[in-house]
PDB file of C-alpha atoms in Angstrom:
ATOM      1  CA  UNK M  18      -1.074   2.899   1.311  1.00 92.00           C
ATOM      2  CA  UNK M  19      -0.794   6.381  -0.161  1.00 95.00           C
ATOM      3  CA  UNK M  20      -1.745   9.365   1.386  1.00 95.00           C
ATOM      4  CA  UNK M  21      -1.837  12.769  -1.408  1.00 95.00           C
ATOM      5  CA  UNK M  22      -1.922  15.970   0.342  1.00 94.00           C
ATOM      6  CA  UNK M  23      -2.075  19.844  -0.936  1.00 92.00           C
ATOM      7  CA  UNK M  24      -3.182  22.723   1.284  1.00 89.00           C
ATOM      8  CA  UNK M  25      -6.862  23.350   0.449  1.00 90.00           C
ATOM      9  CA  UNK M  26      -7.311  19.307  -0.811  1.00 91.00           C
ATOM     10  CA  UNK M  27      -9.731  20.923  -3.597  1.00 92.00           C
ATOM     11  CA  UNK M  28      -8.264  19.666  -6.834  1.00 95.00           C
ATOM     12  CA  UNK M  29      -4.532  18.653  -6.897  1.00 95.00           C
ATOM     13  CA  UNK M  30      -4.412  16.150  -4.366  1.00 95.00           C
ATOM     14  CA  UNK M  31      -8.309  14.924  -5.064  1.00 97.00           C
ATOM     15  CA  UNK M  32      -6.680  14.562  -8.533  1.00 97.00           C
ATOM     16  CA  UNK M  33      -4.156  12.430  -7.992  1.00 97.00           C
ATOM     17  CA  UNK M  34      -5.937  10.102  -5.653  1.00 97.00           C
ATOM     18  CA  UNK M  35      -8.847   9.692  -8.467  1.00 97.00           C
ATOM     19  CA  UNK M  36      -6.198   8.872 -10.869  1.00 97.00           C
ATOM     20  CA  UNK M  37      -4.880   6.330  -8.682  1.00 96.00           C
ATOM     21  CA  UNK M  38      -7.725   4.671  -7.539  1.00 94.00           C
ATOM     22  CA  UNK M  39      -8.819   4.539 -11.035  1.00 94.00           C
ATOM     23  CA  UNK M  40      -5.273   3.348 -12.648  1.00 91.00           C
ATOM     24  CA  UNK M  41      -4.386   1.233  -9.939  1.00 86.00           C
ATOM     25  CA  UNK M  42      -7.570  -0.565  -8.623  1.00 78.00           C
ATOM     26  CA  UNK M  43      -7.172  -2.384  -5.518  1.00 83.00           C
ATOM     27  CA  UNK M  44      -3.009  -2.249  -5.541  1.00 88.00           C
ATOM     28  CA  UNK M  45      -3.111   0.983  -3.422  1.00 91.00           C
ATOM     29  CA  UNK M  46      -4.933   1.658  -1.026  1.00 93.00           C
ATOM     30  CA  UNK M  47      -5.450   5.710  -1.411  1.00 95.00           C
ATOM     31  CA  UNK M  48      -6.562   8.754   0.193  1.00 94.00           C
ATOM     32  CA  UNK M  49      -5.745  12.647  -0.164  1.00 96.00           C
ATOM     33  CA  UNK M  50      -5.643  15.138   2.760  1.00 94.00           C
ATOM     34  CA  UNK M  51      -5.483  18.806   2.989  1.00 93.00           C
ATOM     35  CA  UNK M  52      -3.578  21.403   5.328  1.00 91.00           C
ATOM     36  CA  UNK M  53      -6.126  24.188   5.414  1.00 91.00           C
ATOM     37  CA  UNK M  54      -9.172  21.951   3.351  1.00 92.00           C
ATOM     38  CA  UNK M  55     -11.977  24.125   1.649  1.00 92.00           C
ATOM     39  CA  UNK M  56     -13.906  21.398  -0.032  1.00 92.00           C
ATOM     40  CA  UNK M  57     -13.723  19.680  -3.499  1.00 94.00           C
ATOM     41  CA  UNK M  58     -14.124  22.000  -6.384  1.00 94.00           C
ATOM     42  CA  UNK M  59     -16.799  22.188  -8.991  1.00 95.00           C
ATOM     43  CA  UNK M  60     -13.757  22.207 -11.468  1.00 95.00           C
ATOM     44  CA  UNK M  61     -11.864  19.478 -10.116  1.00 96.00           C
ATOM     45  CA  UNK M  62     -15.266  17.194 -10.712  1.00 97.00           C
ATOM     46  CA  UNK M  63     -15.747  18.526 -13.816  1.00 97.00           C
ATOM     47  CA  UNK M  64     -12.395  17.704 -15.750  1.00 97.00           C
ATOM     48  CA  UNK M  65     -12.197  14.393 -13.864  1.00 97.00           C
ATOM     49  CA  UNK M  66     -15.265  13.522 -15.490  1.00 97.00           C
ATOM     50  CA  UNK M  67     -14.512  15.090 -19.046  1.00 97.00           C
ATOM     51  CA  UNK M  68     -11.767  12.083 -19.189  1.00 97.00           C
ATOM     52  CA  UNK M  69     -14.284   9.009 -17.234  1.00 97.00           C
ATOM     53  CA  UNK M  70     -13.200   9.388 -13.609  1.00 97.00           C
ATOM     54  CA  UNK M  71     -15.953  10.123 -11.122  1.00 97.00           C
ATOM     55  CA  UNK M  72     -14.276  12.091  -8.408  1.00 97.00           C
ATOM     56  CA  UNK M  73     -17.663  13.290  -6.485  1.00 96.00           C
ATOM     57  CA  UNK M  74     -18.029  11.102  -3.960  1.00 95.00           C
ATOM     58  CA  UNK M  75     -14.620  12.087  -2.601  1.00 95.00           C
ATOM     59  CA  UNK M  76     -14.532  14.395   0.155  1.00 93.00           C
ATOM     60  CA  UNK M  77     -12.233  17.126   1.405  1.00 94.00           C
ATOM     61  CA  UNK M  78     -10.502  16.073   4.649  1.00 95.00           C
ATOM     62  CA  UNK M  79      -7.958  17.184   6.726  1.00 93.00           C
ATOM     63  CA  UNK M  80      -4.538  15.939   7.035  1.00 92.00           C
ATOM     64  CA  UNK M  81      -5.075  15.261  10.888  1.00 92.00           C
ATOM     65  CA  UNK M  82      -7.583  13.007  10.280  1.00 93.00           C
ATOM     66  CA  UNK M  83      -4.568  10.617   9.044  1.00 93.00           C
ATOM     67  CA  UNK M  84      -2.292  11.569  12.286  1.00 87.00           C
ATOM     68  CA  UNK M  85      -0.980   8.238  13.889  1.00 88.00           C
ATOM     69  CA  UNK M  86      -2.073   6.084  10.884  1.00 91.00           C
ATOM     70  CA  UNK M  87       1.266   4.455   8.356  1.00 91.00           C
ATOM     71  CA  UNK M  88       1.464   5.254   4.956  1.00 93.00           C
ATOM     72  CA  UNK M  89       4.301   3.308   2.547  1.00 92.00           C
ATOM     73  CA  UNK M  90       4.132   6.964   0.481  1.00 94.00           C
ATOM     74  CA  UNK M  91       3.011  10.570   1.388  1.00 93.00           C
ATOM     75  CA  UNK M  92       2.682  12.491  -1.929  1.00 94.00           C
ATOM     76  CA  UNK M  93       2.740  16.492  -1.258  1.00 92.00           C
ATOM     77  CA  UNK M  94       1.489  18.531  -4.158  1.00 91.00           C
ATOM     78  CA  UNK M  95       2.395  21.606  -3.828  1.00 83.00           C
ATOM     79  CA  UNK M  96       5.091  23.515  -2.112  1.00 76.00           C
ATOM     80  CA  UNK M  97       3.281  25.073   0.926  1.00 76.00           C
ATOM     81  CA  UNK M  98       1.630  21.311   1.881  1.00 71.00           C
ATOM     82  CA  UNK M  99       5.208  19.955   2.090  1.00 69.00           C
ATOM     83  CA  UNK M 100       6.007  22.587   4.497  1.00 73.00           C
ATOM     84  CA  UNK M 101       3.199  21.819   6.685  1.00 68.00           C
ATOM     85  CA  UNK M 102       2.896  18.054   6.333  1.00 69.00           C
ATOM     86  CA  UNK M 103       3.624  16.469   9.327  1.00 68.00           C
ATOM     87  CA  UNK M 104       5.589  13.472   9.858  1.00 70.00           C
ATOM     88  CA  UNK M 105       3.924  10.183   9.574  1.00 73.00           C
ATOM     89  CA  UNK M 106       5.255   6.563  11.465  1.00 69.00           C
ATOM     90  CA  UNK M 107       6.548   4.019   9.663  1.00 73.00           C
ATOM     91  CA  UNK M 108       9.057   3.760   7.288  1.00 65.00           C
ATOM     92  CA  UNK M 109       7.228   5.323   4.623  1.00 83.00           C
ATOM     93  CA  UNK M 110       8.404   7.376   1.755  1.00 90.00           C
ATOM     94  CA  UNK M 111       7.936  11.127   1.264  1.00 89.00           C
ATOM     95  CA  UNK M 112       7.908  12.623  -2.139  1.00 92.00           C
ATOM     96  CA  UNK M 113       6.898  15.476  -3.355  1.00 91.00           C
ATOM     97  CA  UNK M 114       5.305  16.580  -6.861  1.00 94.00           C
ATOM     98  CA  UNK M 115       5.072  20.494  -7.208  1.00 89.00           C
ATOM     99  CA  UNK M 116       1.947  21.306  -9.668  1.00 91.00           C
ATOM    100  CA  UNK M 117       0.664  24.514 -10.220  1.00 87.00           C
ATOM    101  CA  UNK M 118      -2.375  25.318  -8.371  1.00 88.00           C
ATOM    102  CA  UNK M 119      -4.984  25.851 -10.343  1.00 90.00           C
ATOM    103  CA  UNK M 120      -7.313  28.381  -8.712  1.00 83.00           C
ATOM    104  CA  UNK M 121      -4.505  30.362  -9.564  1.00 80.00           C
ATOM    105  CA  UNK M 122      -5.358  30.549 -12.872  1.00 70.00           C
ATOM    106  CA  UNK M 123      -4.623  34.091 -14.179  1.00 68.00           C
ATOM    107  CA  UNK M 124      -0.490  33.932 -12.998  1.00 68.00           C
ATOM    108  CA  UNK M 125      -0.422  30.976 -16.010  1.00 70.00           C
ATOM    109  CA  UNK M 126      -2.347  33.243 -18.567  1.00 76.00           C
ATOM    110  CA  UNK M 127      -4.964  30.791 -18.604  1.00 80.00           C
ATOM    111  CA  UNK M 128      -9.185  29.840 -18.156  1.00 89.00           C
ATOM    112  CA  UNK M 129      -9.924  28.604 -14.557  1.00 89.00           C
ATOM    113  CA  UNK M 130     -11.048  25.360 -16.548  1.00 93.00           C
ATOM    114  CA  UNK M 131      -7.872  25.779 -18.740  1.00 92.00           C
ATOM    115  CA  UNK M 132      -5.355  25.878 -15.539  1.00 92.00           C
ATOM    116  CA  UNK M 133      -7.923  22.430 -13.706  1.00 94.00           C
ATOM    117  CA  UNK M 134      -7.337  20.420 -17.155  1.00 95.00           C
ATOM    118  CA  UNK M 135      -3.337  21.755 -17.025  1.00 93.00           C
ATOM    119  CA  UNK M 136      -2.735  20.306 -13.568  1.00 94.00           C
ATOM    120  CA  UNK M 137      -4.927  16.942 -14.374  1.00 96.00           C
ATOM    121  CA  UNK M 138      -2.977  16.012 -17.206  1.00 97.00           C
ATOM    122  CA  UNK M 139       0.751  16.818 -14.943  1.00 96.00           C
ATOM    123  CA  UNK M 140      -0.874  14.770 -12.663  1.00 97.00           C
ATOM    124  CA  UNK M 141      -2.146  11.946 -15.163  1.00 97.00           C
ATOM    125  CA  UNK M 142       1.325  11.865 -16.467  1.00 97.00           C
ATOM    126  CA  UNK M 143       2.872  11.076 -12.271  1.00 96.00           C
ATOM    127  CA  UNK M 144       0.395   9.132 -11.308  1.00 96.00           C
ATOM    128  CA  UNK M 145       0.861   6.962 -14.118  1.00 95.00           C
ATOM    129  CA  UNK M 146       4.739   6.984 -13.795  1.00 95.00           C
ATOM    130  CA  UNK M 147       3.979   6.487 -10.320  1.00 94.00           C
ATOM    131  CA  UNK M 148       2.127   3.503 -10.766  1.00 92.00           C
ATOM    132  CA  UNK M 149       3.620   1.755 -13.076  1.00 89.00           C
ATOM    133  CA  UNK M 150       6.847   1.207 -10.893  1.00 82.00           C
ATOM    134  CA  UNK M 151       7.261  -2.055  -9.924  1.00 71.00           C
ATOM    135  CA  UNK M 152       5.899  -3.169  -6.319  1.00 62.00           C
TER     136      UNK M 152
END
């Protein structure tokens, strides 16, 4: 089981668990949590589907939702989610991937769409290193 989590659970983390689910079928069992969630993005739909994955019928939950439940990895996102993830039981691992958020857009210099396909292709490229570790 894999549990992503950012803070808003808008694009990064709704990312990465589309790219799982999609890469790794019915190997993981995955989900994505937010902190503070504000609902999936427009954007985050959008460049999912540009590349074939339909990330729409995934909602924006929030991390407490998961409290009490195991998880063999707990993927944080971005820096301010790993400060306010909370522990999980279980002898799970914790590992965190910092990618740029991108609603924050005009600190890289680029398009709001330019900065959402940015952080799906960092995530494309660790979720598929991710997955392609050996069980």
């Amino acid at each position: 089981r894999v549990l992503f989590v950012c803070t808003g659970n808008r694009a990064r983390s709704q990312m990465a668990e589309g790219f799982l689910r999609h890469l790794a079928g019915r190997r993981f069992e995955v989900c994505s949590a937010g902190t503070e969630p504000k609902g999936l993005a427009g954007e985050t739909v959008q460049v999912m589907r540009e590349i074939g994955i339909d990330v729409s019928h995934q909602r924006s939950l929030h991390v407490d939702e998961f409290a009490g439940q195991e998880f063999d990895y707990v993927i944080t996102v971005c820096d301010s989610a790993r400060q306010a993830c909370p522990a999980f039981p279980g002898a799970g691992q914790r590992l965190h991937w910092d990618v740029e958020d991108p609603a924050d857009a005009e600190v890289s210099g680029l398009s709001r769409i330019e900065a959402f396909r940015a952080a799906r292709e960092e995530l494309r490229r660790r979720v598929e290193e991710f997955a392609s570790q050996p069980d």
